[in-house]
mmCIF file of C-alpha atoms in Angstrom:
data_model
loop_
_atom_site.group_PDB
_atom_site.id
_atom_site.type_symbol
_atom_site.label_atom_id
_atom_site.label_comp_id
_atom_site.label_asym_id
_atom_site.label_seq_id
_atom_site.Cartn_x
_atom_site.Cartn_y
_atom_site.Cartn_z
ATOM 1 C CA UNK A 1 18.133 5.062 -26.673
ATOM 2 C CA UNK A 2 14.645 6.395 -25.890
ATOM 3 C CA UNK A 3 14.212 6.631 -22.129
ATOM 4 C CA UNK A 4 10.437 7.050 -22.192
ATOM 5 C CA UNK A 5 8.440 4.376 -20.385
ATOM 6 C CA UNK A 6 4.693 4.559 -20.972
ATOM 7 C CA UNK A 7 2.065 2.894 -18.788
ATOM 8 C CA UNK A 8 -1.442 2.686 -20.224
ATOM 9 C CA UNK A 9 -4.070 3.255 -17.529
ATOM 10 C CA UNK A 10 -7.697 2.181 -17.645
ATOM 11 C CA UNK A 11 -9.912 4.375 -15.442
ATOM 12 C CA UNK A 12 -10.170 1.573 -12.886
ATOM 13 C CA UNK A 13 -8.430 1.821 -9.507
ATOM 14 C CA UNK A 14 -7.169 -1.741 -9.391
ATOM 15 C CA UNK A 15 -5.152 -1.109 -12.554
ATOM 16 C CA UNK A 16 -3.806 2.272 -11.464
ATOM 17 C CA UNK A 17 -2.800 0.605 -8.182
ATOM 18 C CA UNK A 18 -0.792 -1.964 -10.154
ATOM 19 C CA UNK A 19 1.058 0.876 -11.831
ATOM 20 C CA UNK A 20 1.882 2.317 -8.410
ATOM 21 C CA UNK A 21 3.807 -0.849 -7.615
ATOM 22 C CA UNK A 22 5.933 -0.199 -10.696
ATOM 23 C CA UNK A 23 6.524 3.442 -9.734
ATOM 24 C CA UNK A 24 8.233 2.293 -6.547
ATOM 25 C CA UNK A 25 10.424 -0.105 -8.521
ATOM 26 C CA UNK A 26 11.490 2.156 -11.401
ATOM 27 C CA UNK A 27 14.240 4.767 -11.480
ATOM 28 C CA UNK A 28 12.864 7.934 -13.069
ATOM 29 C CA UNK A 29 13.368 11.698 -12.957
ATOM 30 C CA UNK A 30 10.108 12.828 -14.542
ATOM 31 C CA UNK A 31 6.537 11.614 -14.510
ATOM 32 C CA UNK A 32 3.889 12.903 -16.922
ATOM 33 C CA UNK A 33 0.230 12.659 -15.938
ATOM 34 C CA UNK A 34 -2.987 12.782 -18.013
ATOM 35 C CA UNK A 35 -4.232 15.964 -16.370
ATOM 36 C CA UNK A 36 -4.600 19.494 -17.792
ATOM 37 C CA UNK A 37 -1.371 21.464 -18.036
ATOM 38 C CA UNK A 38 -3.000 24.224 -15.999
ATOM 39 C CA UNK A 39 -3.249 21.843 -13.013
ATOM 40 C CA UNK A 40 0.493 21.137 -12.866
ATOM 41 C CA UNK A 41 1.436 23.769 -10.259
ATOM 42 C CA UNK A 42 -1.573 22.911 -8.125
ATOM 43 C CA UNK A 43 -0.637 19.227 -8.174
ATOM 44 C CA UNK A 44 2.988 19.902 -7.209
ATOM 45 C CA UNK A 45 1.899 22.231 -4.415
ATOM 46 C CA UNK A 46 -0.588 19.821 -2.869
ATOM 47 C CA UNK A 47 1.824 16.885 -3.072
ATOM 48 C CA UNK A 48 4.690 18.834 -1.497
ATOM 49 C CA UNK A 49 2.393 20.008 1.305
ATOM 50 C CA UNK A 50 1.267 16.409 1.889
ATOM 51 C CA UNK A 51 -2.384 17.288 1.378
ATOM 52 C CA UNK A 52 -4.964 14.571 0.861
ATOM 53 C CA UNK A 53 -6.265 13.518 -2.521
ATOM 54 C CA UNK A 54 -9.730 14.722 -1.504
ATOM 55 C CA UNK A 55 -8.350 18.209 -0.892
ATOM 56 C CA UNK A 56 -6.561 18.197 -4.232
ATOM 57 C CA UNK A 57 -9.600 16.876 -6.097
ATOM 58 C CA UNK A 58 -11.886 19.503 -4.586
ATOM 59 C CA UNK A 59 -9.516 22.297 -5.603
ATOM 60 C CA UNK A 60 -8.993 20.854 -9.086
ATOM 61 C CA UNK A 61 -12.727 20.565 -9.751
ATOM 62 C CA UNK A 62 -13.155 24.135 -8.570
ATOM 63 C CA UNK A 63 -10.363 25.282 -10.898
ATOM 64 C CA UNK A 64 -11.892 23.440 -13.854
ATOM 65 C CA UNK A 65 -15.339 24.782 -13.039
ATOM 66 C CA UNK A 66 -16.766 21.276 -12.616
ATOM 67 C CA UNK A 67 -19.359 20.216 -10.061
ATOM 68 C CA UNK A 68 -18.902 17.519 -7.428
ATOM 69 C CA UNK A 69 -20.699 15.033 -9.676
ATOM 70 C CA UNK A 70 -17.474 14.686 -11.683
ATOM 71 C CA UNK A 71 -15.415 13.464 -8.721
ATOM 72 C CA UNK A 72 -15.746 9.873 -9.912
ATOM 73 C CA UNK A 73 -14.132 10.769 -13.240
ATOM 74 C CA UNK A 74 -10.798 11.170 -11.435
ATOM 75 C CA UNK A 75 -11.105 8.443 -8.807
ATOM 76 C CA UNK A 76 -8.529 6.253 -10.564
ATOM 77 C CA UNK A 77 -5.877 8.935 -9.984
ATOM 78 C CA UNK A 78 -6.066 8.564 -6.192
ATOM 79 C CA UNK A 79 -3.619 5.616 -5.817
ATOM 80 C CA UNK A 80 -1.127 7.412 -8.076
ATOM 81 C CA UNK A 81 -1.472 10.659 -6.122
ATOM 82 C CA UNK A 82 -0.898 8.889 -2.798
ATOM 83 C CA UNK A 83 2.083 7.006 -4.212
ATOM 84 C CA UNK A 84 3.681 10.207 -5.488
ATOM 85 C CA UNK A 85 3.303 11.760 -2.034
ATOM 86 C CA UNK A 86 5.590 9.033 -0.721
ATOM 87 C CA UNK A 87 8.036 9.043 -3.642
ATOM 88 C CA UNK A 88 8.743 12.807 -3.516
ATOM 89 C CA UNK A 89 9.861 12.357 0.090
ATOM 90 C CA UNK A 90 12.395 9.754 -1.007
ATOM 91 C CA UNK A 91 13.800 11.352 -4.154
ATOM 92 C CA UNK A 92 13.470 14.430 -6.291
ATOM 93 C CA UNK A 93 11.224 14.046 -9.324
ATOM 94 C CA UNK A 94 9.612 16.524 -11.693
ATOM 95 C CA UNK A 95 5.852 16.329 -12.210
ATOM 96 C CA UNK A 96 4.391 17.404 -15.540
ATOM 97 C CA UNK A 97 0.851 17.393 -16.946
ATOM 98 C CA UNK A 98 0.257 17.223 -20.684
ATOM 99 C CA UNK A 99 -3.469 17.393 -21.507
ATOM 100 C CA UNK A 100 -4.986 20.597 -22.819
ATOM 101 C CA UNK A 101 -7.741 22.235 -20.806
ATOM 102 C CA UNK A 102 -9.963 22.323 -23.904
ATOM 103 C CA UNK A 103 -9.584 18.560 -24.289
ATOM 104 C CA UNK A 104 -10.504 17.904 -20.663
ATOM 105 C CA UNK A 105 -13.633 20.038 -20.875
ATOM 106 C CA UNK A 106 -14.565 18.510 -24.251
ATOM 107 C CA UNK A 107 -14.403 15.037 -22.697
ATOM 108 C CA UNK A 108 -16.723 16.191 -19.917
ATOM 109 C CA UNK A 109 -19.131 17.501 -22.543
ATOM 110 C CA UNK A 110 -19.059 14.126 -24.328
ATOM 111 C CA UNK A 111 -19.871 12.377 -21.050
ATOM 112 C CA UNK A 112 -22.967 14.525 -20.582
ATOM 113 C CA UNK A 113 -24.172 13.726 -24.105
ATOM 114 C CA UNK A 114 -23.396 10.042 -23.632
ATOM 115 C CA UNK A 115 -25.410 9.866 -20.421
ATOM 116 C CA UNK A 116 -28.352 11.517 -22.160
ATOM 117 C CA UNK A 117 -28.220 8.902 -24.931
ATOM 118 C CA UNK A 118 -28.007 6.066 -22.413
ATOM 119 C CA UNK A 119 -30.966 7.459 -20.468
ATOM 120 C CA UNK A 120 -32.965 7.564 -23.709
ATOM 121 C CA UNK A 121 -32.242 3.866 -24.318
ATOM 122 C CA UNK A 122 -33.092 2.869 -20.743
ATOM 123 C CA UNK A 123 -36.422 4.704 -20.852
ATOM 124 C CA UNK A 124 -37.527 3.796 -24.384
ATOM 125 C CA UNK A 125 -35.784 0.398 -24.637
ATOM 126 C CA UNK A 126 -34.935 1.435 -28.202
ATOM 127 C CA UNK A 127 -31.627 2.349 -29.843
ATOM 128 C CA UNK A 128 -31.750 5.160 -32.375
ATOM 129 C CA UNK A 129 -28.629 4.411 -34.403
ATOM 130 C CA UNK A 130 -28.642 7.836 -36.053
ATOM 131 C CA UNK A 131 -28.344 9.588 -32.692
ATOM 132 C CA UNK A 132 -25.408 7.368 -31.778
ATOM 133 C CA UNK A 133 -23.747 7.917 -35.145
ATOM 134 C CA UNK A 134 -24.071 11.654 -34.637
ATOM 135 C CA UNK A 135 -22.470 11.359 -31.201
ATOM 136 C CA UNK A 136 -19.598 9.227 -32.526
ATOM 137 C CA UNK A 137 -19.038 11.618 -35.422
ATOM 138 C CA UNK A 138 -18.763 14.521 -33.005
ATOM 139 C CA UNK A 139 -16.271 12.644 -30.843
ATOM 140 C CA UNK A 140 -14.090 11.596 -33.796
ATOM 141 C CA UNK A 141 -14.104 15.054 -35.403
ATOM 142 C CA UNK A 142 -12.523 16.553 -32.301
ATOM 143 C CA UNK A 143 -9.116 14.899 -31.939
ATOM 144 C CA UNK A 144 -8.023 14.964 -28.326
ATOM 145 C CA UNK A 145 -5.066 17.256 -27.904
ATOM 146 C CA UNK A 146 -1.958 17.111 -25.791
ATOM 147 C CA UNK A 147 1.176 19.193 -25.508
ATOM 148 C CA UNK A 148 3.453 16.856 -27.449
ATOM 149 C CA UNK A 149 6.412 19.182 -26.862
ATOM 150 C CA UNK A 150 6.355 17.947 -23.261
ATOM 151 C CA UNK A 151 7.153 14.424 -24.449
ATOM 152 C CA UNK A 152 10.010 15.643 -26.656
ATOM 153 C CA UNK A 153 11.683 17.281 -23.663
ATOM 154 C CA UNK A 154 11.259 14.161 -21.547
ATOM 155 C CA UNK A 155 13.310 12.012 -23.940
ATOM 156 C CA UNK A 156 16.418 13.649 -22.470
ATOM 157 C CA UNK A 157 15.778 12.107 -19.057
ATOM 158 C CA UNK A 158 14.444 8.940 -17.501
ATOM 159 C CA UNK A 159 10.729 9.537 -17.660
ATOM 160 C CA UNK A 160 7.472 7.706 -17.047
ATOM 161 C CA UNK A 161 4.344 8.761 -18.903
ATOM 162 C CA UNK A 162 0.884 7.664 -17.814
ATOM 163 C CA UNK A 163 -1.661 7.570 -20.648
ATOM 164 C CA UNK A 164 -5.369 6.867 -20.388
ATOM 165 C CA UNK A 165 -6.649 3.790 -22.171
ATOM 166 C CA UNK A 166 -8.164 4.780 -25.535
ATOM 167 C CA UNK A 167 -6.162 8.008 -25.884
ATOM 168 C CA UNK A 168 -5.192 7.005 -29.411
ATOM 169 C CA UNK A 169 -3.544 10.263 -30.443
ATOM 170 C CA UNK A 170 -1.072 10.264 -27.549
ATOM 171 C CA UNK A 171 -0.306 6.539 -27.791
ATOM 172 C CA UNK A 172 0.285 6.703 -31.544
ATOM 173 C CA UNK A 173 2.603 9.675 -31.099
ATOM 174 C CA UNK A 174 4.604 8.012 -28.336
ATOM 175 C CA UNK A 175 4.845 4.765 -30.290
ATOM 176 C CA UNK A 176 6.413 6.702 -33.180
ATOM 177 C CA UNK A 177 9.019 8.188 -30.831
ATOM 178 C CA UNK A 178 10.190 4.695 -29.906
ATOM 179 C CA UNK A 179 8.850 4.812 -26.361
ATOM 180 C CA UNK A 180 8.328 1.517 -24.579
ATOM 181 C CA UNK A 181 4.578 1.161 -24.054
ATOM 182 C CA UNK A 182 3.259 -1.173 -21.376
ATOM 183 C CA UNK A 183 -0.382 -2.221 -21.274
ATOM 184 C CA UNK A 184 -2.361 -4.168 -18.645
ATOM 185 C CA UNK A 185 -2.566 -7.690 -20.020
ATOM 186 C CA UNK A 186 -5.789 -8.643 -18.233
ATOM 187 C CA UNK A 187 -7.822 -5.564 -19.059
ATOM 188 C CA UNK A 188 -10.965 -6.195 -21.099
ATOM 189 C CA UNK A 189 -12.080 -2.956 -22.765
ATOM 190 C CA UNK A 190 -15.584 -1.899 -21.837
ATOM 191 C CA UNK A 191 -18.170 -1.690 -24.642
ATOM 192 C CA UNK A 192 -18.237 2.116 -24.503
ATOM 193 C CA UNK A 193 -14.455 2.242 -24.995
ATOM 194 C CA UNK A 194 -14.698 -0.004 -28.048
ATOM 195 C CA UNK A 195 -17.579 2.071 -29.382
ATOM 196 C CA UNK A 196 -15.599 5.314 -29.137
ATOM 197 C CA UNK A 197 -12.248 3.900 -30.284
ATOM 198 C CA UNK A 198 -13.496 2.006 -33.332
ATOM 199 C CA UNK A 199 -16.122 4.650 -34.043
ATOM 200 C CA UNK A 200 -16.888 5.162 -37.769
ATOM 201 C CA UNK A 201 -15.460 1.750 -38.668
ATOM 202 C CA UNK A 202 -18.417 0.064 -36.981
ATOM 203 C CA UNK A 203 -21.460 -1.222 -38.827
ATOM 204 C CA UNK A 204 -24.936 -0.310 -37.576
ATOM 205 C CA UNK A 205 -25.324 -3.836 -36.231
ATOM 206 C CA UNK A 206 -22.070 -3.510 -34.269
ATOM 207 C CA UNK A 207 -23.078 -0.107 -32.900
ATOM 208 C CA UNK A 208 -26.347 -1.585 -31.649
ATOM 209 C CA UNK A 209 -24.498 -4.522 -30.081
ATOM 210 C CA UNK A 210 -22.036 -2.271 -28.235
ATOM 211 C CA UNK A 211 -24.736 0.129 -27.056
ATOM 212 C CA UNK A 212 -26.800 -2.797 -25.745
ATOM 213 C CA UNK A 213 -23.768 -4.195 -23.936
ATOM 214 C CA UNK A 214 -22.931 -0.818 -22.413
ATOM 215 C CA UNK A 215 -26.497 -0.304 -21.191
ATOM 216 C CA UNK A 216 -26.417 -3.858 -19.811
ATOM 217 C CA UNK A 217 -23.186 -3.007 -17.954
ATOM 218 C CA UNK A 218 -24.858 0.037 -16.407
ATOM 219 C CA UNK A 219 -28.130 -1.678 -15.456
ATOM 220 C CA UNK A 220 -26.863 -5.086 -14.374
ATOM 221 C CA UNK A 221 -23.507 -4.155 -12.862
ATOM 222 C CA UNK A 222 -22.965 -0.449 -12.184
ATOM 223 C CA UNK A 223 -26.410 0.177 -10.665
ATOM 224 C CA UNK A 224 -26.035 -2.859 -8.412
ATOM 225 C CA UNK A 225 -22.475 -2.198 -7.213
ATOM 226 C CA UNK A 226 -20.951 0.410 -4.922
ATOM 227 C CA UNK A 227 -18.661 1.890 -7.572
ATOM 228 C CA UNK A 228 -17.329 1.394 -11.083
ATOM 229 C CA UNK A 229 -14.325 -0.605 -9.862
ATOM 230 C CA UNK A 230 -16.541 -3.204 -8.223
ATOM 231 C CA UNK A 231 -18.860 -3.198 -11.242
ATOM 232 C CA UNK A 232 -15.983 -3.668 -13.678
ATOM 233 C CA UNK A 233 -14.461 -6.587 -11.782
ATOM 234 C CA UNK A 234 -17.824 -8.364 -11.659
ATOM 235 C CA UNK A 235 -18.540 -7.620 -15.337
ATOM 236 C CA UNK A 236 -15.062 -8.671 -16.495
ATOM 237 C CA UNK A 237 -15.343 -12.013 -14.699
ATOM 238 C CA UNK A 238 -18.773 -12.769 -16.179
ATOM 239 C CA UNK A 239 -20.214 -11.025 -19.244
ATOM 240 C CA UNK A 240 -16.912 -9.399 -20.169
ATOM 241 C CA UNK A 241 -15.241 -12.793 -20.314
ATOM 242 C CA UNK A 242 -17.976 -14.061 -22.648
ATOM 243 C CA UNK A 243 -17.616 -11.249 -25.211
ATOM 244 C CA UNK A 244 -13.953 -10.281 -24.806
ATOM 245 C CA UNK A 245 -12.823 -11.885 -28.082
ATOM 246 C CA UNK A 246 -15.399 -9.877 -30.003
ATOM 247 C CA UNK A 247 -14.354 -6.681 -28.207
ATOM 248 C CA UNK A 248 -10.665 -7.282 -28.908
ATOM 249 C CA UNK A 249 -11.330 -8.083 -32.563
ATOM 250 C CA UNK A 250 -13.232 -4.828 -32.980
ATOM 251 C CA UNK A 251 -10.377 -2.917 -31.361
ATOM 252 C CA UNK A 252 -7.936 -4.472 -33.827
ATOM 253 C CA UNK A 253 -10.018 -3.050 -36.649
ATOM 254 C CA UNK A 254 -9.171 0.406 -35.341
ATOM 255 C CA UNK A 255 -5.485 -0.543 -35.331
ATOM 256 C CA UNK A 256 -5.574 -0.149 -31.581
ATOM 257 C CA UNK A 257 -4.264 -3.543 -30.551
ATOM 258 C CA UNK A 258 -1.144 -2.674 -28.568
ATOM 259 C CA UNK A 259 0.878 -5.825 -29.102
ATOM 260 C CA UNK A 260 3.471 -4.769 -26.576
ATOM 261 C CA UNK A 261 4.892 -5.896 -23.253
ATOM 262 C CA UNK A 262 2.526 -5.995 -20.294
ATOM 263 C CA UNK A 263 2.508 -5.625 -16.549
ATOM 264 C CA UNK A 264 0.425 -7.954 -14.413
ATOM 265 C CA UNK A 265 -3.242 -7.106 -14.246
ATOM 266 C CA UNK A 266 -6.121 -8.734 -12.404
ATOM 267 C CA UNK A 267 -4.986 -12.192 -11.355
ATOM 268 C CA UNK A 268 -8.583 -13.229 -10.681
ATOM 269 C CA UNK A 269 -9.713 -12.941 -14.296
#
């Protein structure tokens, strides 16, 4: 029987915190994290030395050659990091990372291009569909990589794998192996996630709709809140609730509807 248990993580702290509750409950020998393989030793070292997440994050960004502006990209990892600091004191577990360094840096590059496109829309109040199509084509042509051999080795032991929401290549691979995949039942995908996941299957009208909704999220929620977690919760309880059926239907078009078991998400939604 496959012993792999997969938790899908949105980049929102409240959801990664929910997963932490499960980590305390589950019996596992290995845990695989969505971080570059090259970070694995650094992560193990900082956890074993009981160093703070801020110390780890600073060193990781330095290793990756990223500026402080990218700190927020990894904020959702903090609850998991702090939980693992406690768990390794209670029992022996093996930490593994499975993302390629090239993939991590490519994602950062996409973020920079995305922000430039969003800024163009905010300034001009116009959406140039061709620019967005070009961006989506570039994203889809570069399949995000992972060291799948790591997952094959983990099937021999009780293992938990954490996978970022929208990492289609990893989720499809793990689904084929027979892993049990658990998704947050109350998570409403953000417009940008739908845009990137569904990608070339979208019509021009749908691209415009999703871009407008993403810009609206930034202007009406993110700019007015202290952080993305606060912005997401407010958006999900208001505008997100209004358009969630449309977002889910678009995700199904990309065959990305994970009709699987779920752990409890936001009870307030």
